[in-house]
XYZ file of C-alpha atoms in Angstrom:
305
model
C -111.776 -28.207 -88.416
C -113.563 -25.727 -90.640
C -117.052 -24.801 -89.485
C -115.924 -25.820 -86.000
C -118.186 -23.366 -84.178
C -121.304 -24.637 -85.923
C -123.914 -27.122 -84.728
C -122.076 -30.246 -85.892
C -118.580 -28.779 -85.689
C -118.831 -27.864 -82.013
C -119.907 -31.403 -81.100
C -117.059 -32.831 -83.171
C -114.516 -30.476 -81.530
C -115.774 -31.593 -78.132
C -115.512 -35.298 -78.973
C -112.028 -35.037 -80.514
C -110.746 -33.121 -77.483
C -112.154 -35.815 -75.194
C -110.059 -38.331 -77.142
C -106.870 -36.364 -76.487
C -106.486 -34.546 -79.810
C -105.411 -30.937 -80.267
C -108.079 -29.081 -82.259
C -107.857 -25.908 -84.337
C -111.424 -24.632 -84.819
C -111.757 -22.420 -87.922
C -115.004 -20.490 -88.472
C -116.148 -17.138 -89.868
C -119.229 -17.222 -87.582
C -121.740 -16.689 -90.392
C -123.930 -19.465 -88.989
C -121.595 -20.782 -86.288
C -121.410 -19.143 -82.876
C -118.691 -18.583 -80.284
C -121.305 -19.576 -77.739
C -121.161 -23.141 -79.106
C -117.449 -23.414 -78.254
C -117.186 -21.129 -75.205
C -116.901 -24.103 -72.873
C -113.866 -25.344 -74.853
C -111.845 -22.095 -74.910
C -110.063 -22.852 -71.616
C -108.800 -26.200 -72.894
C -105.050 -25.918 -73.690
C -105.539 -28.306 -76.625
C -108.169 -26.086 -78.248
C -107.639 -23.020 -80.424
C -110.259 -20.923 -82.244
C -109.480 -18.914 -85.384
C -111.814 -16.556 -87.273
C -111.297 -17.349 -90.938
C -113.333 -17.703 -94.141
C -112.468 -20.865 -96.083
C -112.900 -19.094 -99.404
C -109.438 -17.689 -98.630
C -106.364 -19.951 -98.352
C -105.321 -21.135 -94.910
C -101.704 -21.787 -93.944
C -101.430 -23.989 -90.863
C -99.683 -27.243 -89.920
C -102.137 -30.060 -89.203
C -102.405 -33.854 -89.464
C -106.104 -34.176 -90.252
C -108.673 -31.793 -91.729
C -112.433 -31.963 -91.224
C -114.105 -29.646 -93.758
C -117.542 -28.795 -92.334
C -117.725 -25.135 -93.408
C -120.957 -24.241 -95.223
C -124.371 -22.916 -94.218
C -126.611 -25.978 -94.248
C -130.179 -24.754 -93.816
C -132.240 -23.193 -96.646
C -132.749 -19.953 -94.706
C -129.008 -19.441 -94.424
C -127.693 -20.874 -97.671
C -130.290 -18.989 -99.753
C -129.430 -15.685 -98.044
C -126.328 -15.323 -100.237
C -126.436 -18.194 -102.750
C -123.291 -17.111 -104.612
C -121.298 -17.114 -101.383
C -122.785 -20.528 -100.502
C -121.471 -22.000 -103.744
C -118.101 -20.324 -103.185
C -117.898 -21.781 -99.678
C -118.535 -25.302 -100.944
C -116.347 -25.147 -104.050
C -113.527 -22.715 -103.258
C -113.529 -23.896 -99.650
C -113.010 -27.467 -100.855
C -110.194 -26.352 -103.178
C -108.470 -24.495 -100.337
C -108.771 -27.377 -97.874
C -107.602 -29.899 -100.465
C -104.665 -27.618 -101.271
C -103.790 -27.406 -97.584
C -104.082 -31.176 -97.207
C -101.841 -31.710 -100.220
C -99.200 -29.311 -98.883
C -99.013 -30.781 -95.353
C -99.881 -34.355 -96.421
C -102.937 -34.481 -94.173
C -105.941 -36.755 -94.332
C -108.960 -34.653 -95.330
C -112.656 -35.204 -94.586
C -115.531 -33.657 -96.534
C -118.937 -33.175 -94.932
C -121.222 -33.695 -97.922
C -124.979 -34.065 -97.763
C -127.978 -36.155 -98.705
C -128.997 -33.128 -100.802
C -126.678 -34.495 -103.517
C -129.520 -36.983 -104.171
C -132.006 -34.140 -104.769
C -135.634 -35.251 -105.003
C -134.822 -38.946 -105.362
C -136.453 -41.518 -107.619
C -134.633 -44.326 -105.767
C -135.693 -45.067 -102.191
C -133.901 -45.493 -99.835
C -130.860 -43.776 -101.306
C -127.666 -45.866 -101.674
C -124.306 -44.230 -102.330
C -124.320 -45.548 -105.905
C -127.394 -43.447 -106.782
C -126.411 -40.345 -108.801
C -129.393 -38.274 -107.716
C -132.039 -36.069 -109.309
C -131.056 -32.451 -108.740
C -132.340 -29.236 -110.283
C -129.136 -27.374 -111.300
C -130.796 -23.928 -111.519
C -133.278 -23.904 -108.635
C -133.359 -22.067 -105.295
C -131.596 -24.969 -103.556
C -128.976 -25.468 -106.268
C -126.317 -23.273 -104.654
C -126.121 -25.821 -101.839
C -126.940 -29.047 -103.709
C -124.639 -28.432 -106.651
C -121.954 -26.814 -104.515
C -121.724 -29.977 -102.449
C -121.797 -32.179 -105.546
C -118.917 -30.206 -107.053
C -116.980 -30.461 -103.783
C -117.296 -34.249 -103.970
C -116.009 -34.133 -107.558
C -112.970 -32.147 -106.424
C -112.227 -34.555 -103.588
C -112.250 -37.582 -105.867
C -110.232 -35.814 -108.581
C -107.586 -34.888 -106.004
C -107.615 -38.517 -104.916
C -107.132 -39.797 -108.459
C -104.632 -37.123 -109.488
C -102.546 -36.831 -106.294
C -103.366 -40.078 -104.436
C -104.544 -38.097 -101.420
C -106.217 -39.746 -98.404
C -109.806 -38.459 -98.534
C -112.978 -39.279 -96.614
C -116.412 -38.197 -97.871
C -119.559 -38.557 -95.780
C -123.116 -37.785 -96.904
C -125.063 -36.395 -93.966
C -128.794 -37.009 -93.660
C -131.086 -34.850 -91.485
C -129.421 -34.385 -88.115
C -130.748 -32.666 -85.007
C -129.817 -32.048 -81.390
C -128.541 -29.421 -78.943
C -126.821 -26.333 -80.419
C -128.991 -26.232 -83.519
C -129.577 -22.614 -84.482
C -133.089 -21.734 -83.228
C -133.935 -19.768 -86.396
C -132.236 -21.884 -89.038
C -135.459 -22.949 -90.737
C -134.764 -26.668 -90.284
C -137.770 -28.756 -89.498
C -136.815 -30.016 -86.013
C -135.764 -26.623 -84.626
C -138.706 -24.896 -86.357
C -141.296 -27.225 -84.871
C -139.794 -27.177 -81.381
C -139.409 -23.386 -81.251
C -142.962 -22.851 -82.513
C -144.382 -25.333 -80.007
C -142.455 -23.896 -77.049
C -143.455 -20.349 -78.017
C -147.139 -21.278 -78.362
C -147.181 -20.306 -82.042
C -148.912 -22.254 -84.799
C -146.790 -25.232 -85.871
C -146.127 -24.940 -89.604
C -146.249 -27.890 -91.982
C -145.421 -27.469 -95.663
C -147.437 -29.303 -98.292
C -149.654 -31.984 -96.762
C -147.062 -32.974 -94.156
C -146.733 -36.457 -95.632
C -143.263 -35.934 -97.101
C -140.795 -38.125 -95.203
C -137.425 -37.553 -93.568
C -135.003 -39.564 -91.462
C -133.696 -37.908 -88.319
C -130.276 -38.727 -86.860
C -129.293 -37.517 -83.385
C -126.062 -35.520 -83.408
C -124.119 -37.865 -81.088
C -124.709 -40.772 -83.461
C -123.584 -38.716 -86.446
C -120.332 -37.614 -84.779
C -119.498 -41.245 -83.969
C -119.873 -41.986 -87.673
C -117.551 -39.108 -88.635
C -114.797 -40.304 -86.345
C -115.238 -43.924 -87.412
C -114.820 -42.966 -91.083
C -111.772 -40.793 -90.395
C -110.178 -43.721 -88.578
C -110.385 -46.115 -91.535
C -107.456 -47.053 -93.764
C -106.647 -44.856 -96.765
C -108.334 -47.241 -99.208
C -111.717 -46.343 -97.661
C -112.734 -43.023 -99.225
C -116.529 -43.065 -99.176
C -118.859 -41.546 -100.009
C -120.685 -43.142 -97.117
C -124.205 -42.286 -95.966
C -124.443 -41.389 -92.282
C -127.998 -41.005 -91.060
C -130.825 -42.770 -89.303
C -132.826 -45.139 -91.547
C -135.970 -44.670 -89.465
C -138.448 -42.854 -91.726
C -141.135 -40.488 -90.442
C -143.558 -38.068 -92.044
C -143.156 -34.423 -91.093
C -146.641 -34.582 -89.596
C -145.587 -37.471 -87.331
C -142.619 -35.419 -86.149
C -144.836 -32.394 -85.478
C -147.277 -34.510 -83.454
C -144.384 -35.941 -81.411
C -143.064 -32.446 -80.691
C -146.511 -31.267 -79.570
C -146.838 -34.303 -77.286
C -143.389 -33.923 -75.695
C -143.629 -30.145 -75.213
C -147.202 -30.301 -73.937
C -147.926 -27.404 -76.270
C -151.443 -26.359 -77.279
C -150.159 -25.018 -80.615
C -152.218 -25.842 -83.706
C -150.955 -27.414 -86.922
C -151.222 -25.110 -89.940
C -150.366 -25.889 -93.554
C -148.392 -23.787 -96.035
C -147.425 -24.389 -99.700
C -144.501 -26.736 -100.302
C -141.283 -24.848 -101.231
C -139.839 -25.449 -104.737
C -137.720 -28.613 -105.176
C -138.502 -29.823 -101.652
C -137.797 -33.604 -101.652
C -140.827 -35.829 -101.157
C -138.884 -38.541 -99.360
C -135.447 -39.005 -97.898
C -133.991 -42.051 -96.149
C -130.426 -43.358 -96.156
C -129.360 -46.827 -97.104
C -126.692 -47.384 -94.414
C -125.611 -50.867 -95.527
C -122.139 -49.545 -96.328
C -121.770 -47.724 -92.990
C -122.666 -50.895 -91.125
C -120.287 -53.067 -93.167
C -117.312 -50.699 -93.472
C -117.497 -48.701 -90.235
C -119.431 -51.033 -87.950
C -121.672 -48.011 -87.381
C -125.389 -47.578 -86.941
C -127.442 -45.066 -84.933
C -128.572 -45.939 -81.403
C -130.613 -42.910 -80.256
C -134.347 -43.275 -80.862
C -136.278 -40.285 -82.235
C -138.364 -39.796 -79.072
C -135.278 -39.741 -76.836
C -133.358 -37.400 -79.142
C -136.273 -34.996 -79.535
C -136.735 -34.885 -75.743
C -133.061 -33.909 -75.282
C -133.350 -31.273 -78.006
C -136.525 -29.804 -76.491
C -134.739 -29.489 -73.146
C -131.888 -27.616 -74.817
C -134.275 -25.132 -76.463
C -136.244 -24.697 -73.201
C -132.996 -23.671 -71.516
C -132.207 -21.238 -74.352
C -135.606 -19.613 -74.052
């Protein structure tokens, strides 16, 4: 698993180990952390390797989960060229590895491939509306190109691929300073700082708790080879950012004040997955309600502080 020490990767490592698999966690620790996998290091079925996926990897495996890539604007805009390399060259290297060892390979794509959508909610058939030269393009277009590579390898080499499009996900082990809305709001509220909203706060997002997302990953990987995706995995419940901020203030008991800042360039106005395909093909849908998930995430960040 590339990106195995990250927020999502560490949860996926944990779940696969609990199912009896042997897991090789590959990470260069740019945004991932050894702390996320420390509790797994004593497991004889778990191995951690420091490696950057922009370089080839020579190992013997049966399945590959490619999760490596900084996923928050703060991190992926820090070195945008490297972000694109991670998505594109990383995909090439993992597809090459999968081809060599005849492994099934999974690509963690993103709802960002839809850009600032004109179709709502977003079904997998929608091609998106993405700025190819903006501040977010290194991530958006990198992930779009990775999808292209996966499907070209499928057509050209008949490889077993699985592509999932991840919508906003939150939960324990999020990086506290990753700039994502859930961690931002919680950290500001717990620290007594002003809680920052961008624009008027009426842009919408859908928030999926990490445990639900990981179930979707494993369900997709377990399907027959004819099922390739892309498949949306996310929570179709839609909330404004202001609603989320008010919930965080309520659950933390914080006296922080809401403050407004200008909307960043190319920030999507609305985002919600159409999960019809996930329900039909995987028998999957989320079960954790936003209030419950946010409470668990707040508790995690309280413990960190």
